[in-house]
Amino acid sequence: MAVSQIQEHTNRQSQIRSPIMSMKAVNKQFSGVKVLQNVNIELFKGEVHALMGENGAGKSTLMKIMAGVYQPDAGMIVYKGQEVHWNNPMEARNRGISVIHQEISLSPNLSIGENIMMGTTFKKNRFGLIKWNEIYEKAGHVLKSIGSNLDPRADVSTLSVAQQQMVEIARALSLNSEILIMDEPTASLTDKEIEKLFGIIEELRRKGVAIVYISHRMDEIFKISNRFTVLRDGQWVTSGPISETNPKNLVRLMVGRELNELFVREKNNSMVRPEERKPVLELKGVSDKKFVKDISLKLYPGEIVGLAGLVGAGRTELIRTIFGLSELSNGQIIMNGQQVHIKSPIEAMKLGIAHVPESRKEQGLLPNLSVIENILMAQLPTYRKFKLLQYKKMNQDADRYIEELGVRTASKEQNIMGLSGGNQQKVVIAKWLSIGPRVLLLDEPTRGVDIGAKTEIHKIISKLADQGLAVLMISSELPEVLGVSDRILVMHEGKLRAELSRDEATQEKIMYYATGEVK
């Protein structure tokens, strides 16, 4: 049955069936700030329901209410024909509601198997000892069902972000849920892994599972969804069959205005470099102990260099080596014409190198602190005078960064986790700008960010380059690399395969080199 036929069939069925869950006129506020107002959504068995909206639109809050993390201030939740009031996430989970979170929430010091089976009863033998072989066998079965060959006995701390995401998916699928919430599940996956996930989603749909799918990738939404709901500024805008809309209309509904195209950086004429122009950062034959192999490159002030490649190409490892997070085994790092030895991030920061990591939650933010504390943490010692903090200057600087980067927050004292993903990312960027860097290393700076916030971040990056920063940016989204970069470097299996100018770069050429073709 074709996709259009499936959608038409499920649309007809939706009209005669009762939803497995409906949320009606839901309201929620935090610290007096309304984040949801009269929001409605209906979920049907065997359907994929796309929940759309910019970051900050209220999607995550609505899902947390559905999953029992928050309780609504007003409105009702009807589940299987009965009004319900979840007191905690475990109560919702026990009733058949599971969540695959955008931010990975695994226990890094436990094994893959323990993480997958966490929350279930671990069987014991007659001596009272846990039957670990049975735990690993069950976990291995779930992993194989999603096409993963990960060892259930391996520690989660040894996994890449993409591998951890697959474990998150396996954990949710192990619960045999009736409603499955997927919040940006493909953000860290390769194309091959995404295709596997779509196959799993189709199988779950056939079994009657209701799936809530949150993604900012329009091609995914129109490939797998049956219905959609759009939120904007915490309010319900519309719902309907996905077959009755199109990407342009969805974007208009999400942002409340026409958004003709993604940000495209104006051509930087200074990239035609005179001989006397000197690089701010140069690598000569740089290798680490495992992933990076003989990388040489130059980074000039005022330019954005895109670093493209498939997952596992060594892009993140290269940036970590430059920033002193991974040990340099061979080669030279040269800053402003002088060789430097960077053995830690502190040394990198002193040299004027800043690093925005790929995982905001795990590596970029302190989740228990406020917006102002996260912005100023990298430079906190500089605000001391006679062992006392200069609060007036701290507030002034924080206000300046919030205004310059357009951080939308109720207050600079607000907890950082109360911000949308796009605004959290702006805070991470602000934190590193506070050290006055000359080189900015960006690892997937718009991952999990909606189209509006993505455009804002692109403009921020471009403005920083125009002010003289040298920017090295990793992105797995080729339109982003092509739109923002002045030059593009392509990696494959730890090696630099190609350097493309802005004019000659295309998606086809980048993929040609990213898949292993030699320059």
Coordinates of C-alpha atoms in Angstrom, one line a residue:
M1 CA 0.0 0.0 0.0
A2 CA 1.4 3.4 -1.0
V3 CA 2.1 6.1 1.6
S4 CA -0.7 8.3 0.3
Q5 CA -3.1 5.3 0.5
I6 CA -2.1 4.6 4.0
Q7 CA -2.6 8.2 5.0
E8 CA -6.0 8.3 3.3
H9 CA -7.0 5.0 5.0
T10 CA -5.9 6.2 8.5
N11 CA -7.6 9.6 8.0
R12 CA -10.9 7.8 7.3
Q13 CA -10.4 5.5 10.3
S14 CA -9.7 8.6 12.5
Q15 CA -13.2 9.9 11.8
I16 CA -14.9 6.8 13.1
R17 CA -12.6 5.7 15.9
S18 CA -12.1 7.1 19.3
P19 CA -8.6 8.4 20.1
I20 CA -6.5 6.4 22.5
M21 CA -5.6 9.7 24.2
S22 CA -6.9 13.2 24.0
M23 CA -5.6 16.3 25.8
K24 CA -8.1 19.1 26.0
A25 CA -7.6 22.8 26.8
V26 CA -4.3 22.1 28.6
N27 CA -2.7 25.0 30.4
K28 CA 0.7 25.2 32.2
Q29 CA 2.8 28.0 33.6
F30 CA 6.2 28.3 35.3
S31 CA 7.1 31.2 37.6
G32 CA 4.1 33.1 36.3
V33 CA 5.1 32.6 32.6
K34 CA 2.4 30.8 30.5
V35 CA 4.0 28.1 28.4
L36 CA 0.8 26.3 27.4
Q37 CA -2.6 27.9 26.8
N38 CA -5.7 25.9 25.8
V39 CA -3.7 23.2 23.9
N40 CA -5.5 20.2 22.3
I41 CA -4.2 17.1 20.7
E42 CA -5.7 13.7 19.8
L43 CA -3.7 10.5 19.3
F44 CA -5.1 7.4 17.5
K45 CA -3.8 3.8 17.5
G46 CA -1.6 2.9 14.5
E47 CA -0.9 6.5 13.6
V48 CA 2.2 8.7 13.6
H49 CA 1.3 12.2 14.9
A50 CA 3.8 14.9 14.1
L51 CA 4.0 17.6 16.8
M52 CA 5.3 20.8 15.1
G53 CA 6.4 24.2 16.4
E54 CA 9.5 26.3 16.9
N55 CA 11.6 25.8 20.0
G56 CA 9.8 27.4 22.9
A57 CA 6.4 26.7 21.3
G58 CA 5.6 24.3 24.1
K59 CA 6.1 20.9 22.5
S60 CA 8.4 19.4 25.2
T61 CA 6.1 20.8 28.0
L62 CA 3.1 19.2 26.4
M63 CA 4.9 15.8 26.1
K64 CA 6.1 16.0 29.7
I65 CA 2.5 16.5 30.8
M66 CA 1.5 13.5 28.6
A67 CA 4.2 11.4 30.2
G68 CA 3.6 12.5 33.8
V69 CA 6.6 14.6 34.4
Y70 CA 4.4 17.7 34.9
Q71 CA 0.8 18.1 35.9
P72 CA -1.4 20.5 34.0
D73 CA -2.7 23.6 35.7
A74 CA -6.0 23.3 33.8
G75 CA -7.5 21.0 31.2
M76 CA -7.9 17.3 31.1
I77 CA -6.2 14.1 29.8
V78 CA -8.5 11.3 28.6
Y79 CA -6.7 8.0 28.1
K80 CA -8.6 4.9 26.8
G81 CA -11.9 6.7 27.4
Q82 CA -11.2 7.7 31.0
E83 CA -9.9 10.9 32.5
V84 CA -6.5 10.4 34.1
H85 CA -4.2 12.3 36.4
W86 CA -0.6 11.2 36.3
N87 CA 1.2 11.8 39.6
N88 CA 4.7 10.8 38.2
P89 CA 6.4 9.5 35.1
M90 CA 6.4 5.9 36.4
E91 CA 2.7 5.9 36.7
A92 CA 2.3 6.9 33.1
R93 CA 4.9 4.5 32.0
N94 CA 3.2 1.6 33.8
R95 CA 0.0 2.5 31.9
G96 CA 1.9 2.2 28.5
I97 CA 3.4 5.6 27.7
S98 CA 7.1 5.8 26.9
V99 CA 9.4 8.6 25.8
I100 CA 12.5 8.8 23.7
H101 CA 14.0 12.0 24.9
Q102 CA 15.9 14.5 22.7
E103 CA 18.5 14.9 25.4
I104 CA 20.1 11.6 26.2
S105 CA 19.2 10.4 29.7
L106 CA 21.2 7.2 30.1
S107 CA 23.3 6.2 33.2
P108 CA 26.8 6.3 31.7
N109 CA 28.4 4.1 34.4
L110 CA 26.0 1.2 33.8
S111 CA 26.0 -1.3 31.0
I112 CA 23.9 -1.0 27.9
G113 CA 21.8 -4.0 29.0
E114 CA 21.1 -2.4 32.4
N115 CA 20.1 0.9 30.8
I116 CA 17.7 -0.9 28.4
M117 CA 16.0 -3.0 31.1
M118 CA 16.0 -0.3 33.8
G119 CA 12.7 0.0 35.5
T120 CA 11.8 -3.7 35.0
T121 CA 12.1 -6.4 37.6
F122 CA 15.5 -8.1 37.4
K123 CA 14.9 -11.8 38.0
K124 CA 17.1 -13.6 40.6
N125 CA 18.2 -17.1 41.1
R126 CA 17.7 -19.2 44.2
F127 CA 20.7 -17.6 45.8
G128 CA 19.2 -14.1 45.5
L129 CA 21.6 -13.1 42.7
I130 CA 20.5 -11.3 39.6
K131 CA 20.4 -13.4 36.4
W132 CA 22.6 -11.1 34.4
N133 CA 22.8 -13.5 31.4
E134 CA 19.0 -13.2 31.1
I135 CA 19.2 -9.4 31.3
Y136 CA 21.8 -9.2 28.6
E137 CA 20.0 -11.7 26.5
K138 CA 16.7 -9.7 26.6
A139 CA 18.6 -6.4 25.9
G140 CA 20.5 -8.0 23.0
H141 CA 17.2 -9.2 21.5
V142 CA 15.8 -5.6 21.6
L143 CA 19.0 -4.2 20.1
K144 CA 18.9 -6.8 17.2
S145 CA 15.3 -5.9 16.6
I146 CA 16.4 -2.3 15.6
G147 CA 19.4 -3.6 13.6
S148 CA 22.0 -2.7 16.2
N149 CA 25.0 -5.0 17.0
L150 CA 26.0 -3.2 20.2
D151 CA 27.3 -5.4 23.0
P152 CA 24.7 -5.3 25.9
R153 CA 27.6 -5.8 28.4
A154 CA 29.5 -2.7 27.2
D155 CA 29.4 0.5 29.4
V156 CA 27.3 3.3 28.0
S157 CA 30.2 5.7 28.8
T158 CA 32.1 4.1 25.9
L159 CA 29.5 4.9 23.3
S160 CA 29.3 7.8 20.8
V161 CA 26.3 10.1 20.9
A162 CA 24.7 8.3 18.0
Q163 CA 25.1 4.9 19.7
Q164 CA 23.6 6.2 22.9
Q165 CA 20.6 7.4 20.9
M166 CA 20.1 3.9 19.7
V167 CA 20.2 2.6 23.3
E168 CA 17.6 5.2 24.2
I169 CA 15.4 3.9 21.4
A170 CA 15.9 0.3 22.5
R171 CA 15.0 1.1 26.1
A172 CA 11.7 2.7 25.1
L173 CA 10.8 -0.2 22.7
S174 CA 11.5 -2.8 25.5
L175 CA 8.4 -1.5 27.4
N176 CA 5.8 -2.6 24.8
S177 CA 4.2 0.8 25.0
E178 CA 0.8 1.8 23.6
I179 CA 1.9 5.4 23.2
L180 CA 5.5 6.2 22.2
I181 CA 6.8 9.8 22.2
M182 CA 9.8 10.4 20.0
D183 CA 11.5 13.8 20.6
E184 CA 14.0 14.4 17.8
P185 CA 15.0 10.7 17.6
T186 CA 17.1 11.1 14.5
A187 CA 19.2 14.1 15.6
S188 CA 22.3 11.9 16.1
L189 CA 21.7 9.1 13.7
T190 CA 23.3 8.3 10.3
D191 CA 21.1 8.0 7.2
K192 CA 21.3 4.2 7.5
E193 CA 20.3 4.2 11.1
I194 CA 17.4 6.6 10.3
E195 CA 16.1 4.2 7.7
K196 CA 16.2 1.4 10.3
L197 CA 14.3 3.6 12.7
F198 CA 11.6 4.3 10.1
G199 CA 11.2 0.6 9.6
I200 CA 10.7 0.1 13.3
I201 CA 8.2 3.0 13.4
E202 CA 6.2 1.3 10.5
E203 CA 6.2 -2.0 12.3
L204 CA 5.0 -0.3 15.6
R205 CA 2.3 1.5 13.6
R206 CA 1.1 -1.8 12.2
K207 CA 0.9 -3.2 15.7
G208 CA -1.4 -0.3 16.7
V209 CA 1.0 1.8 18.7
A210 CA 0.2 5.6 18.7
I211 CA 3.4 7.5 18.0
V212 CA 4.0 11.2 18.7
Y213 CA 6.9 12.3 16.5
I214 CA 8.7 15.6 17.1
S215 CA 11.2 16.7 14.5
H216 CA 12.3 19.8 12.6
R217 CA 13.2 17.8 9.5
M218 CA 10.3 18.3 7.1
D219 CA 11.3 15.3 4.9
E220 CA 10.9 13.0 7.9
I221 CA 7.6 14.5 8.8
F222 CA 6.1 14.0 5.4
K223 CA 7.6 10.5 5.0
I224 CA 6.2 8.9 8.1
S225 CA 3.4 11.0 9.6
N226 CA -0.4 10.5 9.3
R227 CA -1.5 13.6 11.2
F228 CA 0.0 16.8 12.6
T229 CA -0.6 19.4 15.3
V230 CA 1.1 22.8 15.3
L231 CA 1.9 24.8 18.4
R232 CA 3.0 28.5 18.4
D233 CA 4.0 30.5 21.5
G234 CA 2.4 27.9 23.7
Q235 CA -1.0 27.9 21.9
W236 CA -2.7 25.4 19.7
V237 CA -2.8 26.6 16.1
T238 CA -4.3 23.7 14.1
S239 CA -4.3 19.9 13.6
G240 CA -5.1 17.8 10.6
P241 CA -4.1 15.1 8.1
I242 CA -0.5 15.5 6.9
S243 CA -1.8 14.8 3.4
E244 CA -3.7 18.1 3.5
T245 CA -0.7 20.4 4.0
N246 CA 2.8 20.9 2.7
P247 CA 6.2 22.0 4.1
K248 CA 5.8 25.7 3.2
N249 CA 2.4 25.9 4.9
L250 CA 3.6 24.1 8.0
V251 CA 6.5 26.5 8.4
R252 CA 4.1 29.4 8.0
L253 CA 1.9 28.0 10.7
M254 CA 4.8 27.4 13.0
V255 CA 6.5 30.8 12.8
G256 CA 3.4 32.9 12.0
R257 CA 5.0 34.4 9.0
E258 CA 6.4 33.5 5.6
L259 CA 9.9 32.1 5.8
N260 CA 11.2 31.8 2.2
E261 CA 14.5 30.2 2.8
L262 CA 17.2 29.4 5.3
F263 CA 19.9 31.9 6.1
V264 CA 22.6 32.1 3.4
R265 CA 25.8 33.9 4.3
E266 CA 26.8 36.7 2.0
K267 CA 29.9 35.9 0.0
N268 CA 33.0 36.9 1.9
N269 CA 35.3 38.6 -0.6
S270 CA 38.1 38.6 1.9
M271 CA 38.4 34.9 1.3
V272 CA 40.5 35.8 -1.8
R273 CA 43.5 36.0 0.5
P274 CA 46.6 38.1 -0.3
E275 CA 49.9 36.4 0.4
E276 CA 50.6 38.4 3.5
R277 CA 47.4 37.2 5.2
K278 CA 48.2 34.8 8.1
P279 CA 46.1 32.0 9.6
V280 CA 45.1 32.3 13.2
L281 CA 45.1 28.5 13.5
E282 CA 47.1 26.0 11.6
L283 CA 47.3 22.2 11.9
K284 CA 50.2 20.3 10.4
G285 CA 49.9 16.5 10.3
V286 CA 47.7 16.3 13.4
S287 CA 46.7 12.9 14.6
D288 CA 45.2 11.6 17.9
K289 CA 45.7 8.1 19.3
K290 CA 42.6 6.6 17.6
F291 CA 40.4 8.6 15.2
V292 CA 42.3 11.6 13.6
K293 CA 44.9 10.8 11.0
D294 CA 47.4 13.3 9.6
I295 CA 45.1 16.4 9.3
S296 CA 46.6 19.6 7.9
L297 CA 44.5 22.8 7.6
K298 CA 44.5 26.6 8.0
L299 CA 41.8 28.7 9.6
Y300 CA 41.8 32.5 8.8
P301 CA 40.3 35.4 10.8
G302 CA 36.8 36.4 9.5
E303 CA 35.9 33.1 7.8
I304 CA 33.6 30.2 8.5
V305 CA 35.0 26.8 7.6
G306 CA 32.4 24.0 7.4
L307 CA 33.6 20.6 8.5
A308 CA 31.5 17.9 6.7
G309 CA 31.4 14.2 6.8
L310 CA 29.4 11.2 7.9
V311 CA 29.0 10.1 11.5
G312 CA 32.3 8.4 12.6
A313 CA 34.4 10.4 10.2
G314 CA 36.4 11.9 13.0
R315 CA 35.1 15.5 12.9
T316 CA 34.2 15.7 16.6
E317 CA 37.5 14.0 17.6
L318 CA 39.4 16.6 15.5
I319 CA 37.8 19.5 17.3
R320 CA 38.3 17.8 20.7
T321 CA 42.0 17.4 19.9
I322 CA 42.3 21.1 19.0
F323 CA 40.6 22.0 22.3
G324 CA 42.8 19.7 24.5
L325 CA 40.1 17.2 25.3
S326 CA 41.9 14.4 23.3
E327 CA 45.6 13.8 23.4
L328 CA 47.7 14.8 20.4
S329 CA 49.8 11.9 19.3
N330 CA 51.5 13.5 16.3
G331 CA 51.7 16.8 14.4
Q332 CA 51.7 20.4 15.3
I333 CA 49.1 23.0 16.3
I334 CA 50.1 26.5 15.5
M335 CA 48.4 29.6 16.8
N336 CA 49.3 33.0 15.3
G337 CA 52.5 31.6 13.8
Q338 CA 53.8 29.9 16.9
Q339 CA 53.6 26.2 17.8
V340 CA 51.6 25.5 20.9
H341 CA 51.1 22.5 23.1
I342 CA 47.4 22.2 24.2
K343 CA 47.0 19.6 26.9
S344 CA 43.7 20.8 28.4
P345 CA 40.7 23.0 27.7
I346 CA 42.1 25.6 30.2
E347 CA 45.2 26.0 28.0
A348 CA 43.1 26.2 24.9
M349 CA 40.9 28.9 26.5
K350 CA 44.0 30.9 27.4
L351 CA 45.1 30.8 23.8
G352 CA 41.7 32.2 22.7
I353 CA 40.0 28.9 21.5
A354 CA 36.4 28.3 22.4
H355 CA 34.4 25.1 21.9
V356 CA 30.6 24.7 21.7
P357 CA 30.1 20.9 22.0
E358 CA 27.6 18.7 20.2
S359 CA 25.6 17.9 23.4
R360 CA 24.2 20.9 25.2
K361 CA 22.9 19.1 28.2
E362 CA 25.9 16.7 28.8
Q363 CA 28.8 19.0 27.8
G364 CA 27.7 22.6 27.4
L365 CA 25.5 23.6 30.4
L366 CA 25.2 23.3 34.1
P367 CA 21.5 22.3 34.4
N368 CA 21.0 23.3 38.0
L369 CA 22.2 26.9 37.5
S370 CA 20.6 30.0 36.1
V371 CA 21.0 31.7 32.8
I372 CA 23.4 34.3 34.1
E373 CA 25.5 31.7 35.9
N374 CA 25.8 29.6 32.7
I375 CA 26.7 32.6 30.6
L376 CA 29.5 33.8 32.9
M377 CA 30.8 30.5 34.3
A378 CA 33.9 30.5 31.9
Q379 CA 35.0 33.9 33.2
L380 CA 33.7 33.8 36.7
P381 CA 37.2 34.4 38.4
T382 CA 37.6 37.7 36.4
Y383 CA 34.6 39.2 38.3
R384 CA 36.3 38.9 41.7
K385 CA 37.7 42.0 43.3
F386 CA 39.2 41.7 46.8
K387 CA 37.6 38.2 46.9
L388 CA 34.2 39.7 46.3
L389 CA 32.1 39.2 43.2
Q390 CA 31.2 42.3 41.2
Y391 CA 27.5 41.7 40.8
K392 CA 26.8 44.9 39.0
K393 CA 29.3 44.1 36.2
M394 CA 28.1 40.5 36.1
N395 CA 24.5 41.7 35.5
Q396 CA 25.6 44.2 32.9
D397 CA 27.6 41.7 30.9
A398 CA 24.9 39.0 31.1
D399 CA 22.3 41.5 30.0
R400 CA 24.5 42.5 27.0
Y401 CA 25.0 38.9 25.9
I402 CA 21.2 38.2 26.3
E403 CA 20.4 41.2 24.1
E404 CA 23.1 40.7 21.5
L405 CA 22.3 37.0 21.0
G406 CA 18.5 37.4 21.3
V407 CA 18.1 35.0 24.2
R408 CA 14.5 34.7 25.1
T409 CA 14.1 34.2 28.8
A410 CA 11.7 35.4 31.5
S411 CA 14.7 36.5 33.6
K412 CA 18.5 36.0 33.7
E413 CA 17.9 34.3 37.0
Q414 CA 15.7 31.7 35.4
N415 CA 17.0 28.1 35.5
I416 CA 18.7 27.2 32.2
M417 CA 16.6 24.1 31.7
G418 CA 13.5 26.3 31.5
L419 CA 14.7 27.7 28.2
S420 CA 14.0 26.2 24.8
G421 CA 16.7 24.3 23.0
G422 CA 17.5 27.1 20.7
N423 CA 17.9 29.6 23.6
Q424 CA 20.0 27.2 25.6
Q425 CA 22.3 27.0 22.6
K426 CA 22.6 30.8 22.5
V427 CA 23.6 30.7 26.1
V428 CA 26.3 28.2 25.4
I429 CA 27.6 30.4 22.6
A430 CA 27.4 33.4 25.0
K431 CA 29.4 31.6 27.6
W432 CA 32.3 31.2 25.1
L433 CA 32.1 34.7 23.7
S434 CA 32.7 35.9 27.3
I435 CA 36.3 34.8 27.1
G436 CA 37.0 36.9 24.0
P437 CA 38.0 34.0 21.7
R438 CA 39.9 34.3 18.4
V439 CA 38.9 30.8 17.3
L440 CA 35.4 29.3 17.7
L441 CA 34.9 25.6 17.3
L442 CA 31.2 24.7 16.8
D443 CA 30.1 21.0 16.9
E444 CA 26.5 20.7 15.4
P445 CA 25.5 24.2 16.7
T446 CA 21.9 23.9 15.5
R447 CA 21.1 20.2 16.4
G448 CA 17.6 19.9 17.7
V449 CA 16.8 23.5 17.0
D450 CA 13.7 24.7 15.1
I451 CA 13.9 26.5 11.7
G452 CA 13.4 30.0 13.2
A453 CA 16.1 29.6 15.9
K454 CA 18.4 27.9 13.4
T455 CA 18.3 31.0 11.2
E456 CA 19.0 33.2 14.2
I457 CA 22.0 31.1 15.2
H458 CA 23.3 31.2 11.6
K459 CA 23.1 35.0 11.7
I460 CA 25.0 35.1 15.0
I461 CA 27.8 32.9 13.6
S462 CA 28.0 35.0 10.5
K463 CA 28.2 38.2 12.5
L464 CA 30.9 36.8 14.7
A465 CA 33.0 35.9 11.7
D466 CA 32.5 39.4 10.3
Q467 CA 33.9 40.7 13.6
G468 CA 37.1 38.8 13.0
L469 CA 36.6 35.4 14.6
A470 CA 37.8 32.3 12.8
V471 CA 35.0 29.7 12.9
L472 CA 35.3 25.9 12.4
M473 CA 31.8 24.4 12.2
I474 CA 30.8 20.8 12.2
S475 CA 27.3 20.1 10.7
S476 CA 25.6 17.0 9.4
E477 CA 23.1 19.0 7.5
L478 CA 24.5 19.7 4.1
P479 CA 22.2 22.7 3.3
E480 CA 23.5 24.3 6.5
V481 CA 27.1 23.7 5.6
L482 CA 26.5 25.1 2.1
G483 CA 24.6 28.1 3.3
V484 CA 26.9 29.3 6.1
S485 CA 30.4 28.3 5.1
D486 CA 33.1 30.2 3.2
R487 CA 35.1 27.0 2.7
I488 CA 34.2 23.4 3.2
L489 CA 36.5 20.6 4.4
V490 CA 35.3 17.0 4.0
M491 CA 36.5 14.2 6.3
H492 CA 36.2 10.4 5.9
E493 CA 37.6 7.8 8.3
G494 CA 39.7 10.3 10.2
K495 CA 41.3 11.8 7.1
L496 CA 40.8 15.1 5.2
R497 CA 39.5 14.1 1.8
A498 CA 38.7 17.4 0.1
E499 CA 38.7 21.2 0.4
L500 CA 36.0 22.9 -1.5
S501 CA 35.4 26.6 -2.1
R502 CA 32.0 28.0 -1.6
D503 CA 31.4 28.4 -5.3
E504 CA 32.4 24.8 -6.3
A505 CA 30.7 23.0 -3.3
T506 CA 27.5 21.0 -3.9
Q507 CA 25.7 18.4 -1.8
E508 CA 26.7 15.8 -4.4
K509 CA 30.4 16.7 -4.3
I510 CA 30.4 16.7 -0.5
M511 CA 28.8 13.2 -0.3
Y512 CA 31.2 12.0 -3.0
Y513 CA 34.2 12.7 -0.7
A514 CA 32.4 11.9 2.5
T515 CA 31.8 8.4 1.4
G516 CA 35.5 7.8 0.8
E517 CA 36.4 8.9 -2.6
V518 CA 40.0 10.2 -2.7
K519 CA 40.7 13.9 -3.7

